[in-house]
């Protein structure tokens, strides 16, 4: 019989282009919370902007809160003005990096091949890539959701990836920052389709890959979303900026 491993959930916060030094107090609050709850039911991650990564890692050092970045370049170093390599992020104290977020795909024209290279680079540096996929509203309206997610997932996972070294995040683009969320049936459908791809790719190990849901997750909807089959955590934007809100989501696990 195939052993089913249910992965430990991950509550990941993506601060996007928000936060000054004063925002480190939110990480301090989170660290204190994670410390007092004792055996947390999920892993906790905050991805602040690059300017705060090193200080945030210092604040969170030795705690249950991990620090990650929001993007990386695929190269180790070199003539890439403005970019940051995964090795630099690792050196700064990161353990995760988000790659292929829809805002990167839209604002910077990142294609699946770019996301694949960045995820592979993250693995090279010893970081866990959180590989984002998700359809636009127009794609959903045209009935293309599963086809888009299938392509993005298959083409964005690097060849060298082991199942336990990556995280997938399904974020319908139309649900990001809009307050709108898919129905639970829609979440079941897409997460089930992603799990199938992971099982085809990794065999039974594919059950161990965490598939996060992202897009307007907040304390009031976290419990129902996190209870959905094959939802192994959340990627949270707006509601991760304040420790109180994020804790409300962490408590849903
Ligand atoms: P949101 O963003 O929670 O503000 O909708 C999610 C994301 O883009 O990761």
PDB file of N, CA, C and O in Angstrom, residues 6-80:
ATOM      1  N   UNK A   6       0.853  13.381   4.791  1.00  0.00           N
ATOM      2  CA  UNK A   6       0.179  14.675   4.724  1.00  0.00           C
ATOM      3  C   UNK A   6       1.186  15.717   5.182  1.00  0.00           C
ATOM      4  O   UNK A   6       1.711  15.635   6.292  1.00  0.00           O
ATOM      5  N   UNK A   7       1.503  16.685   4.337  1.00  0.00           N
ATOM      6  CA  UNK A   7       2.560  17.612   4.721  1.00  0.00           C
ATOM      7  C   UNK A   7       2.146  18.567   5.838  1.00  0.00           C
ATOM      8  O   UNK A   7       0.973  18.868   5.994  1.00  0.00           O
ATOM      9  N   UNK A   8       3.129  18.975   6.620  1.00  0.00           N
ATOM     10  CA  UNK A   8       2.880  19.971   7.660  1.00  0.00           C
ATOM     11  C   UNK A   8       2.539  21.291   6.967  1.00  0.00           C
ATOM     12  O   UNK A   8       3.250  21.721   6.054  1.00  0.00           O
ATOM     13  N   UNK A   9       1.429  21.935   7.366  1.00  0.00           N
ATOM     14  CA  UNK A   9       1.032  23.143   6.644  1.00  0.00           C
ATOM     15  C   UNK A   9       1.991  24.314   6.842  1.00  0.00           C
ATOM     16  O   UNK A   9       2.776  24.347   7.797  1.00  0.00           O
ATOM     17  N   UNK A  10       1.909  25.256   5.919  1.00  0.00           N
ATOM     18  CA  UNK A  10       2.756  26.444   5.942  1.00  0.00           C
ATOM     19  C   UNK A  10       1.887  27.692   5.833  1.00  0.00           C
ATOM     20  O   UNK A  10       1.079  27.804   4.912  1.00  0.00           O
ATOM     21  N   UNK A  11       2.045  28.585   6.783  1.00  0.00           N
ATOM     22  CA  UNK A  11       1.390  29.899   6.697  1.00  0.00           C
ATOM     23  C   UNK A  11       2.460  30.897   6.279  1.00  0.00           C
ATOM     24  O   UNK A  11       3.379  31.191   7.046  1.00  0.00           O
ATOM     25  N   UNK A  12       2.359  31.378   5.036  1.00  0.00           N
ATOM     26  CA  UNK A  12       3.394  32.249   4.484  1.00  0.00           C
ATOM     27  C   UNK A  12       2.828  33.645   4.224  1.00  0.00           C
ATOM     28  O   UNK A  12       1.773  33.782   3.609  1.00  0.00           O
ATOM     29  N   UNK A  13       3.531  34.641   4.705  1.00  0.00           N
ATOM     30  CA  UNK A  13       3.124  36.030   4.482  1.00  0.00           C
ATOM     31  C   UNK A  13       3.999  36.668   3.422  1.00  0.00           C
ATOM     32  O   UNK A  13       5.223  36.525   3.446  1.00  0.00           O
ATOM     33  N   UNK A  14       3.370  37.350   2.479  1.00  0.00           N
ATOM     34  CA  UNK A  14       4.083  38.052   1.411  1.00  0.00           C
ATOM     35  C   UNK A  14       3.785  39.545   1.576  1.00  0.00           C
ATOM     36  O   UNK A  14       2.674  39.984   1.287  1.00  0.00           O
ATOM     37  N   UNK A  15       4.777  40.274   2.046  1.00  0.00           N
ATOM     38  CA  UNK A  15       4.551  41.703   2.322  1.00  0.00           C
ATOM     39  C   UNK A  15       4.557  42.545   1.042  1.00  0.00           C
ATOM     40  O   UNK A  15       4.229  43.712   1.080  1.00  0.00           O
ATOM     41  N   UNK A  16       4.991  41.958  -0.072  1.00  0.00           N
ATOM     42  CA  UNK A  16       5.097  42.707  -1.334  1.00  0.00           C
ATOM     43  C   UNK A  16       5.926  43.980  -1.101  1.00  0.00           C
ATOM     44  O   UNK A  16       6.836  43.962  -0.269  1.00  0.00           O
ATOM     45  N   UNK A  17       5.621  45.073  -1.796  1.00  0.00           N
ATOM     46  CA  UNK A  17       6.449  46.281  -1.640  1.00  0.00           C
ATOM     47  C   UNK A  17       5.881  47.161  -0.529  1.00  0.00           C
ATOM     48  O   UNK A  17       5.442  48.294  -0.747  1.00  0.00           O
ATOM     49  N   UNK A  18       5.864  46.576   0.662  1.00  0.00           N
ATOM     50  CA  UNK A  18       5.352  47.270   1.842  1.00  0.00           C
ATOM     51  C   UNK A  18       6.296  47.015   3.002  1.00  0.00           C
ATOM     52  O   UNK A  18       6.790  45.904   3.162  1.00  0.00           O
ATOM     53  N   UNK A  19       6.488  48.042   3.817  1.00  0.00           N
ATOM     54  CA  UNK A  19       7.241  47.848   5.045  1.00  0.00           C
ATOM     55  C   UNK A  19       8.511  48.667   5.110  1.00  0.00           C
ATOM     56  O   UNK A  19       9.319  48.686   4.181  1.00  0.00           O
ATOM     57  N   UNK A  20       8.655  49.369   6.232  1.00  0.00           N
ATOM     58  CA  UNK A  20       9.881  50.109   6.552  1.00  0.00           C
ATOM     59  C   UNK A  20      10.477  49.465   7.806  1.00  0.00           C
ATOM     60  O   UNK A  20       9.911  48.518   8.348  1.00  0.00           O
ATOM     61  N   UNK A  21      11.581  50.002   8.270  1.00  0.00           N
ATOM     62  CA  UNK A  21      12.214  49.408   9.458  1.00  0.00           C
ATOM     63  C   UNK A  21      11.225  49.287  10.619  1.00  0.00           C
ATOM     64  O   UNK A  21      11.278  48.339  11.399  1.00  0.00           O
ATOM     65  N   UNK A  22      10.324  50.276  10.693  1.00  0.00           N
ATOM     66  CA  UNK A  22       9.359  50.261  11.804  1.00  0.00           C
ATOM     67  C   UNK A  22       8.454  49.025  11.760  1.00  0.00           C
ATOM     68  O   UNK A  22       7.903  48.619  12.789  1.00  0.00           O
ATOM     69  N   UNK A  23       8.324  48.424  10.567  1.00  0.00           N
ATOM     70  CA  UNK A  23       7.451  47.237  10.437  1.00  0.00           C
ATOM     71  C   UNK A  23       8.060  45.996  11.069  1.00  0.00           C
ATOM     72  O   UNK A  23       7.382  44.968  11.213  1.00  0.00           O
ATOM     73  N   UNK A  24       9.340  46.063  11.424  1.00  0.00           N
ATOM     74  CA  UNK A  24       9.969  44.896  12.061  1.00  0.00           C
ATOM     75  C   UNK A  24       9.286  44.561  13.379  1.00  0.00           C
ATOM     76  O   UNK A  24       9.365  43.432  13.868  1.00  0.00           O
ATOM     77  N   UNK A  25       8.587  45.552  13.939  1.00  0.00           N
ATOM     78  CA  UNK A  25       7.866  45.284  15.190  1.00  0.00           C
ATOM     79  C   UNK A  25       6.783  44.219  14.967  1.00  0.00           C
ATOM     80  O   UNK A  25       6.423  43.484  15.892  1.00  0.00           O
ATOM     81  N   UNK A  26       6.246  44.121  13.737  1.00  0.00           N
ATOM     82  CA  UNK A  26       5.242  43.087  13.451  1.00  0.00           C
ATOM     83  C   UNK A  26       5.890  41.695  13.515  1.00  0.00           C
ATOM     84  O   UNK A  26       5.267  40.732  13.964  1.00  0.00           O
ATOM     85  N   UNK A  27       7.130  41.623  13.062  1.00  0.00           N
ATOM     86  CA  UNK A  27       7.838  40.332  13.135  1.00  0.00           C
ATOM     87  C   UNK A  27       8.160  40.007  14.594  1.00  0.00           C
ATOM     88  O   UNK A  27       8.043  38.858  15.022  1.00  0.00           O
ATOM     89  N   UNK A  28       8.514  41.037  15.348  1.00  0.00           N
ATOM     90  CA  UNK A  28       8.752  40.811  16.792  1.00  0.00           C
ATOM     91  C   UNK A  28       7.504  40.236  17.453  1.00  0.00           C
ATOM     92  O   UNK A  28       7.579  39.300  18.256  1.00  0.00           O
ATOM     93  N   UNK A  29       6.338  40.790  17.105  1.00  0.00           N
ATOM     94  CA  UNK A  29       5.080  40.303  17.699  1.00  0.00           C
ATOM     95  C   UNK A  29       4.824  38.848  17.306  1.00  0.00           C
ATOM     96  O   UNK A  29       4.409  38.030  18.129  1.00  0.00           O
ATOM     97  N   UNK A  30       5.090  38.561  16.046  1.00  0.00           N
ATOM     98  CA  UNK A  30       4.872  37.203  15.530  1.00  0.00           C
ATOM     99  C   UNK A  30       5.801  36.203  16.223  1.00  0.00           C
ATOM    100  O   UNK A  30       5.404  35.086  16.573  1.00  0.00           O
ATOM    101  N   UNK A  31       7.034  36.615  16.411  1.00  0.00           N
ATOM    102  CA  UNK A  31       8.028  35.769  17.082  1.00  0.00           C
ATOM    103  C   UNK A  31       7.550  35.470  18.508  1.00  0.00           C
ATOM    104  O   UNK A  31       7.601  34.324  18.965  1.00  0.00           O
ATOM    105  N   UNK A  32       7.047  36.490  19.174  1.00  0.00           N
ATOM    106  CA  UNK A  32       6.564  36.303  20.550  1.00  0.00           C
ATOM    107  C   UNK A  32       5.369  35.359  20.560  1.00  0.00           C
ATOM    108  O   UNK A  32       5.260  34.469  21.408  1.00  0.00           O
ATOM    109  N   UNK A  33       4.479  35.514  19.574  1.00  0.00           N
ATOM    110  CA  UNK A  33       3.292  34.657  19.469  1.00  0.00           C
ATOM    111  C   UNK A  33       3.692  33.211  19.194  1.00  0.00           C
ATOM    112  O   UNK A  33       3.247  32.288  19.864  1.00  0.00           O
ATOM    113  N   UNK A  34       4.560  33.024  18.225  1.00  0.00           N
ATOM    114  CA  UNK A  34       4.966  31.663  17.845  1.00  0.00           C
ATOM    115  C   UNK A  34       5.659  30.995  19.021  1.00  0.00           C
ATOM    116  O   UNK A  34       5.522  29.785  19.233  1.00  0.00           O
ATOM    117  N   UNK A  35       6.366  31.788  19.814  1.00  0.00           N
ATOM    118  CA  UNK A  35       7.066  31.263  20.979  1.00  0.00           C
ATOM    119  C   UNK A  35       6.104  30.813  22.055  1.00  0.00           C
ATOM    120  O   UNK A  35       6.296  29.782  22.662  1.00  0.00           O
ATOM    121  N   UNK A  36       5.032  31.586  22.256  1.00  0.00           N
ATOM    122  CA  UNK A  36       4.143  31.272  23.372  1.00  0.00           C
ATOM    123  C   UNK A  36       3.196  30.119  23.044  1.00  0.00           C
ATOM    124  O   UNK A  36       2.776  29.405  23.919  1.00  0.00           O
ATOM    125  N   UNK A  37       2.859  29.968  21.776  1.00  0.00           N
ATOM    126  CA  UNK A  37       1.914  28.909  21.426  1.00  0.00           C
ATOM    127  C   UNK A  37       2.555  27.527  21.577  1.00  0.00           C
ATOM    128  O   UNK A  37       1.878  26.520  21.696  1.00  0.00           O
ATOM    129  N   UNK A  38       3.863  27.515  21.652  1.00  0.00           N
ATOM    130  CA  UNK A  38       4.541  26.225  21.841  1.00  0.00           C
ATOM    131  C   UNK A  38       4.582  25.447  20.547  1.00  0.00           C
ATOM    132  O   UNK A  38       5.098  25.937  19.560  1.00  0.00           O
ATOM    133  N   UNK A  39       4.011  24.275  20.537  1.00  0.00           N
ATOM    134  CA  UNK A  39       4.057  23.444  19.342  1.00  0.00           C
ATOM    135  C   UNK A  39       3.044  23.958  18.327  1.00  0.00           C
ATOM    136  O   UNK A  39       1.883  23.595  18.348  1.00  0.00           O
ATOM    137  N   UNK A  40       3.488  24.839  17.433  1.00  0.00           N
ATOM    138  CA  UNK A  40       2.579  25.417  16.445  1.00  0.00           C
ATOM    139  C   UNK A  40       2.110  24.323  15.486  1.00  0.00           C
ATOM    140  O   UNK A  40       2.848  23.397  15.183  1.00  0.00           O
ATOM    141  N   UNK A  41       0.899  24.481  15.006  1.00  0.00           N
ATOM    142  CA  UNK A  41       0.331  23.469  14.105  1.00  0.00           C
ATOM    143  C   UNK A  41       0.787  23.654  12.663  1.00  0.00           C
ATOM    144  O   UNK A  41       0.452  22.857  11.796  1.00  0.00           O
ATOM    145  N   UNK A  42       1.532  24.725  12.414  1.00  0.00           N
ATOM    146  CA  UNK A  42       2.012  24.956  11.040  1.00  0.00           C
ATOM    147  C   UNK A  42       3.376  25.638  11.086  1.00  0.00           C
ATOM    148  O   UNK A  42       3.766  26.196  12.108  1.00  0.00           O
ATOM    149  N   UNK A  43       4.073  25.583   9.965  1.00  0.00           N
ATOM    150  CA  UNK A  43       5.284  26.384   9.816  1.00  0.00           C
ATOM    151  C   UNK A  43       4.855  27.815   9.491  1.00  0.00           C
ATOM    152  O   UNK A  43       3.819  28.038   8.854  1.00  0.00           O
ATOM    153  N   UNK A  44       5.653  28.765   9.923  1.00  0.00           N
ATOM    154  CA  UNK A  44       5.321  30.183   9.731  1.00  0.00           C
ATOM    155  C   UNK A  44       6.460  30.856   8.976  1.00  0.00           C
ATOM    156  O   UNK A  44       7.637  30.673   9.313  1.00  0.00           O
ATOM    157  N   UNK A  45       6.087  31.631   7.969  1.00  0.00           N
ATOM    158  CA  UNK A  45       7.073  32.293   7.120  1.00  0.00           C
ATOM    159  C   UNK A  45       6.629  33.723   6.837  1.00  0.00           C
ATOM    160  O   UNK A  45       5.450  33.955   6.582  1.00  0.00           O
ATOM    161  N   UNK A  46       7.569  34.644   6.885  1.00  0.00           N
ATOM    162  CA  UNK A  46       7.292  36.015   6.452  1.00  0.00           C
ATOM    163  C   UNK A  46       8.299  36.380   5.359  1.00  0.00           C
ATOM    164  O   UNK A  46       9.505  36.152   5.513  1.00  0.00           O
ATOM    165  N   UNK A  47       7.784  36.927   4.261  1.00  0.00           N
ATOM    166  CA  UNK A  47       8.630  37.372   3.151  1.00  0.00           C
ATOM    167  C   UNK A  47       8.528  38.891   3.052  1.00  0.00           C
ATOM    168  O   UNK A  47       7.650  39.418   2.349  1.00  0.00           O
ATOM    169  N   UNK A  48       9.410  39.606   3.739  1.00  0.00           N
ATOM    170  CA  UNK A  48       9.372  41.068   3.682  1.00  0.00           C
ATOM    171  C   UNK A  48      10.093  41.544   2.415  1.00  0.00           C
ATOM    172  O   UNK A  48      10.698  40.735   1.707  1.00  0.00           O
ATOM    173  N   UNK A  49      10.052  42.846   2.121  1.00  0.00           N
ATOM    174  CA  UNK A  49      10.830  43.336   0.977  1.00  0.00           C
ATOM    175  C   UNK A  49      12.326  43.124   1.214  1.00  0.00           C
ATOM    176  O   UNK A  49      12.765  42.973   2.359  1.00  0.00           O
ATOM    177  N   UNK A  50      13.103  43.125   0.132  1.00  0.00           N
ATOM    178  CA  UNK A  50      14.533  42.793   0.211  1.00  0.00           C
ATOM    179  C   UNK A  50      15.282  43.667   1.207  1.00  0.00           C
ATOM    180  O   UNK A  50      16.218  43.206   1.872  1.00  0.00           O
ATOM    181  N   UNK A  51      14.854  44.920   1.353  1.00  0.00           N
ATOM    182  CA  UNK A  51      15.543  45.834   2.268  1.00  0.00           C
ATOM    183  C   UNK A  51      15.469  45.378   3.720  1.00  0.00           C
ATOM    184  O   UNK A  51      16.304  45.759   4.528  1.00  0.00           O
ATOM    185  N   UNK A  52      14.445  44.590   4.041  1.00  0.00           N
ATOM    186  CA  UNK A  52      14.232  44.206   5.445  1.00  0.00           C
ATOM    187  C   UNK A  52      14.617  42.766   5.743  1.00  0.00           C
ATOM    188  O   UNK A  52      14.557  42.332   6.891  1.00  0.00           O
ATOM    189  N   UNK A  53      15.012  42.031   4.716  1.00  0.00           N
ATOM    190  CA  UNK A  53      15.241  40.595   4.899  1.00  0.00           C
ATOM    191  C   UNK A  53      16.275  40.312   5.988  1.00  0.00           C
ATOM    192  O   UNK A  53      16.058  39.495   6.886  1.00  0.00           O
ATOM    193  N   UNK A  54      17.385  41.008   5.928  1.00  0.00           N
ATOM    194  CA  UNK A  54      18.476  40.703   6.859  1.00  0.00           C
ATOM    195  C   UNK A  54      18.104  41.060   8.297  1.00  0.00           C
ATOM    196  O   UNK A  54      18.340  40.281   9.221  1.00  0.00           O
ATOM    197  N   UNK A  55      17.491  42.218   8.468  1.00  0.00           N
ATOM    198  CA  UNK A  55      17.077  42.617   9.819  1.00  0.00           C
ATOM    199  C   UNK A  55      15.986  41.686  10.327  1.00  0.00           C
ATOM    200  O   UNK A  55      15.983  41.295  11.505  1.00  0.00           O
ATOM    201  N   UNK A  56      15.054  41.316   9.429  1.00  0.00           N
ATOM    202  CA  UNK A  56      13.965  40.416   9.837  1.00  0.00           C
ATOM    203  C   UNK A  56      14.522  39.064  10.264  1.00  0.00           C
ATOM    204  O   UNK A  56      14.073  38.475  11.251  1.00  0.00           O
ATOM    205  N   UNK A  57      15.527  38.577   9.521  1.00  0.00           N
ATOM    206  CA  UNK A  57      16.137  37.287   9.876  1.00  0.00           C
ATOM    207  C   UNK A  57      16.805  37.384  11.246  1.00  0.00           C
ATOM    208  O   UNK A  57      16.760  36.429  12.027  1.00  0.00           O
ATOM    209  N   UNK A  58      17.388  38.526  11.537  1.00  0.00           N
ATOM    210  CA  UNK A  58      17.993  38.730  12.857  1.00  0.00           C
ATOM    211  C   UNK A  58      16.931  38.701  13.949  1.00  0.00           C
ATOM    212  O   UNK A  58      17.103  38.055  14.987  1.00  0.00           O
ATOM    213  N   UNK A  59      15.823  39.373  13.687  1.00  0.00           N
ATOM    214  CA  UNK A  59      14.723  39.427  14.665  1.00  0.00           C
ATOM    215  C   UNK A  59      14.137  38.042  14.913  1.00  0.00           C
ATOM    216  O   UNK A  59      13.765  37.703  16.036  1.00  0.00           O
ATOM    217  N   UNK A  60      14.043  37.244  13.833  1.00  0.00           N
ATOM    218  CA  UNK A  60      13.365  35.945  13.938  1.00  0.00           C
ATOM    219  C   UNK A  60      14.310  34.800  14.289  1.00  0.00           C
ATOM    220  O   UNK A  60      13.873  33.675  14.485  1.00  0.00           O
ATOM    221  N   UNK A  61      15.589  35.104  14.369  1.00  0.00           N
ATOM    222  CA  UNK A  61      16.589  34.040  14.597  1.00  0.00           C
ATOM    223  C   UNK A  61      16.241  33.165  15.808  1.00  0.00           C
ATOM    224  O   UNK A  61      15.894  33.674  16.871  1.00  0.00           O
ATOM    225  N   UNK A  62      16.304  31.873  15.613  1.00  0.00           N
ATOM    226  CA  UNK A  62      16.058  30.938  16.715  1.00  0.00           C
ATOM    227  C   UNK A  62      14.590  30.765  17.067  1.00  0.00           C
ATOM    228  O   UNK A  62      14.256  30.049  18.001  1.00  0.00           O
ATOM    229  N   UNK A  63      13.693  31.421  16.315  1.00  0.00           N
ATOM    230  CA  UNK A  63      12.260  31.325  16.615  1.00  0.00           C
ATOM    231  C   UNK A  63      11.564  30.388  15.629  1.00  0.00           C
ATOM    232  O   UNK A  63      12.186  29.841  14.725  1.00  0.00           O
ATOM    233  N   UNK A  64      10.256  30.256  15.791  1.00  0.00           N
ATOM    234  CA  UNK A  64       9.462  29.418  14.885  1.00  0.00           C
ATOM    235  C   UNK A  64       9.123  30.157  13.591  1.00  0.00           C
ATOM    236  O   UNK A  64       8.453  29.603  12.725  1.00  0.00           O
ATOM    237  N   UNK A  65       9.569  31.403  13.465  1.00  0.00           N
ATOM    238  CA  UNK A  65       9.252  32.199  12.266  1.00  0.00           C
ATOM    239  C   UNK A  65      10.435  32.160  11.297  1.00  0.00           C
ATOM    240  O   UNK A  65      11.551  32.539  11.661  1.00  0.00           O
ATOM    241  N   UNK A  66      10.171  31.687  10.086  1.00  0.00           N
ATOM    242  CA  UNK A  66      11.208  31.686   9.040  1.00  0.00           C
ATOM    243  C   UNK A  66      11.058  32.946   8.198  1.00  0.00           C
ATOM    244  O   UNK A  66       9.982  33.545   8.135  1.00  0.00           O
ATOM    245  N   UNK A  67      12.155  33.345   7.569  1.00  0.00           N
ATOM    246  CA  UNK A  67      12.146  34.540   6.720  1.00  0.00           C
ATOM    247  C   UNK A  67      12.456  34.116   5.282  1.00  0.00           C
ATOM    248  O   UNK A  67      13.328  33.274   5.038  1.00  0.00           O
ATOM    249  N   UNK A  68      11.741  34.726   4.340  1.00  0.00           N
ATOM    250  CA  UNK A  68      11.965  34.433   2.933  1.00  0.00           C
ATOM    251  C   UNK A  68      11.995  35.704   2.117  1.00  0.00           C
ATOM    252  O   UNK A  68      11.729  36.794   2.626  1.00  0.00           O
ATOM    253  N   UNK A  69      12.290  35.543   0.826  1.00  0.00           N
ATOM    254  CA  UNK A  69      12.312  36.685  -0.089  1.00  0.00           C
ATOM    255  C   UNK A  69      11.181  36.515  -1.115  1.00  0.00           C
ATOM    256  O   UNK A  69      10.538  35.468  -1.169  1.00  0.00           O
ATOM    257  N   UNK A  70      10.965  37.549  -1.900  1.00  0.00           N
ATOM    258  CA  UNK A  70       9.814  37.573  -2.817  1.00  0.00           C
ATOM    259  C   UNK A  70      10.184  37.258  -4.269  1.00  0.00           C
ATOM    260  O   UNK A  70       9.305  37.108  -5.116  1.00  0.00           O
ATOM    261  N   UNK A  71      11.491  37.200  -4.532  1.00  0.00           N
ATOM    262  CA  UNK A  71      11.960  36.950  -5.896  1.00  0.00           C
ATOM    263  C   UNK A  71      13.470  36.750  -5.804  1.00  0.00           C
ATOM    264  O   UNK A  71      14.091  37.107  -4.804  1.00  0.00           O
ATOM    265  N   UNK A  72      14.051  36.182  -6.850  1.00  0.00           N
ATOM    266  CA  UNK A  72      15.506  36.109  -6.932  1.00  0.00           C
ATOM    267  C   UNK A  72      15.917  36.055  -8.396  1.00  0.00           C
ATOM    268  O   UNK A  72      15.096  35.758  -9.262  1.00  0.00           O
ATOM    269  N   UNK A  73      17.172  36.335  -8.657  1.00  0.00           N
ATOM    270  CA  UNK A  73      17.753  36.129  -9.983  1.00  0.00           C
ATOM    271  C   UNK A  73      18.178  34.665 -10.067  1.00  0.00           C
ATOM    272  O   UNK A  73      18.315  34.001  -9.042  1.00  0.00           O
ATOM    273  N   UNK A  74      18.383  34.170 -11.288  1.00  0.00           N
ATOM    274  CA  UNK A  74      18.779  32.763 -11.419  1.00  0.00           C
ATOM    275  C   UNK A  74      20.288  32.563 -11.282  1.00  0.00           C
ATOM    276  O   UNK A  74      20.745  31.460 -10.988  1.00  0.00           O
ATOM    277  N   UNK A  75      21.069  33.628 -11.478  1.00  0.00           N
ATOM    278  CA  UNK A  75      22.529  33.480 -11.414  1.00  0.00           C
ATOM    279  C   UNK A  75      23.041  33.618  -9.978  1.00  0.00           C
ATOM    280  O   UNK A  75      22.358  34.163  -9.114  1.00  0.00           O
ATOM    281  N   UNK A  76      24.253  33.132  -9.741  1.00  0.00           N
ATOM    282  CA  UNK A  76      24.860  33.223  -8.407  1.00  0.00           C
ATOM    283  C   UNK A  76      25.302  34.654  -8.119  1.00  0.00           C
ATOM    284  O   UNK A  76      25.132  35.175  -7.024  1.00  0.00           O
ATOM    285  N   UNK A  77      25.911  35.291  -9.142  1.00  0.00           N
ATOM    286  CA  UNK A  77      26.420  36.653  -8.991  1.00  0.00           C
ATOM    287  C   UNK A  77      26.694  37.184 -10.395  1.00  0.00           C
ATOM    288  O   UNK A  77      26.575  36.432 -11.371  1.00  0.00           O
ATOM    289  N   UNK A  78      27.045  38.450 -10.499  1.00  0.00           N
ATOM    290  CA  UNK A  78      27.428  38.970 -11.809  1.00  0.00           C
ATOM    291  C   UNK A  78      26.808  40.297 -12.153  1.00  0.00           C
ATOM    292  O   UNK A  78      26.284  41.003 -11.280  1.00  0.00           O
ATOM    293  N   UNK A  79      26.868  40.639 -13.444  1.00  0.00           N
ATOM    294  CA  UNK A  79      26.442  41.952 -13.913  1.00  0.00           C
ATOM    295  C   UNK A  79      24.926  41.970 -14.135  1.00  0.00           C
ATOM    296  O   UNK A  79      24.438  41.840 -15.261  1.00  0.00           O
ATOM    297  N   UNK A  80      24.182  42.073 -13.060  1.00  0.00           N
ATOM    298  CA  UNK A  80      22.716  42.087 -13.128  1.00  0.00           C
ATOM    299  C   UNK A  80      22.229  43.171 -12.173  1.00  0.00           C
ATOM    300  O   UNK A  80      21.776  42.885 -11.060  1.00  0.00           O
TER     301      UNK A  80
END
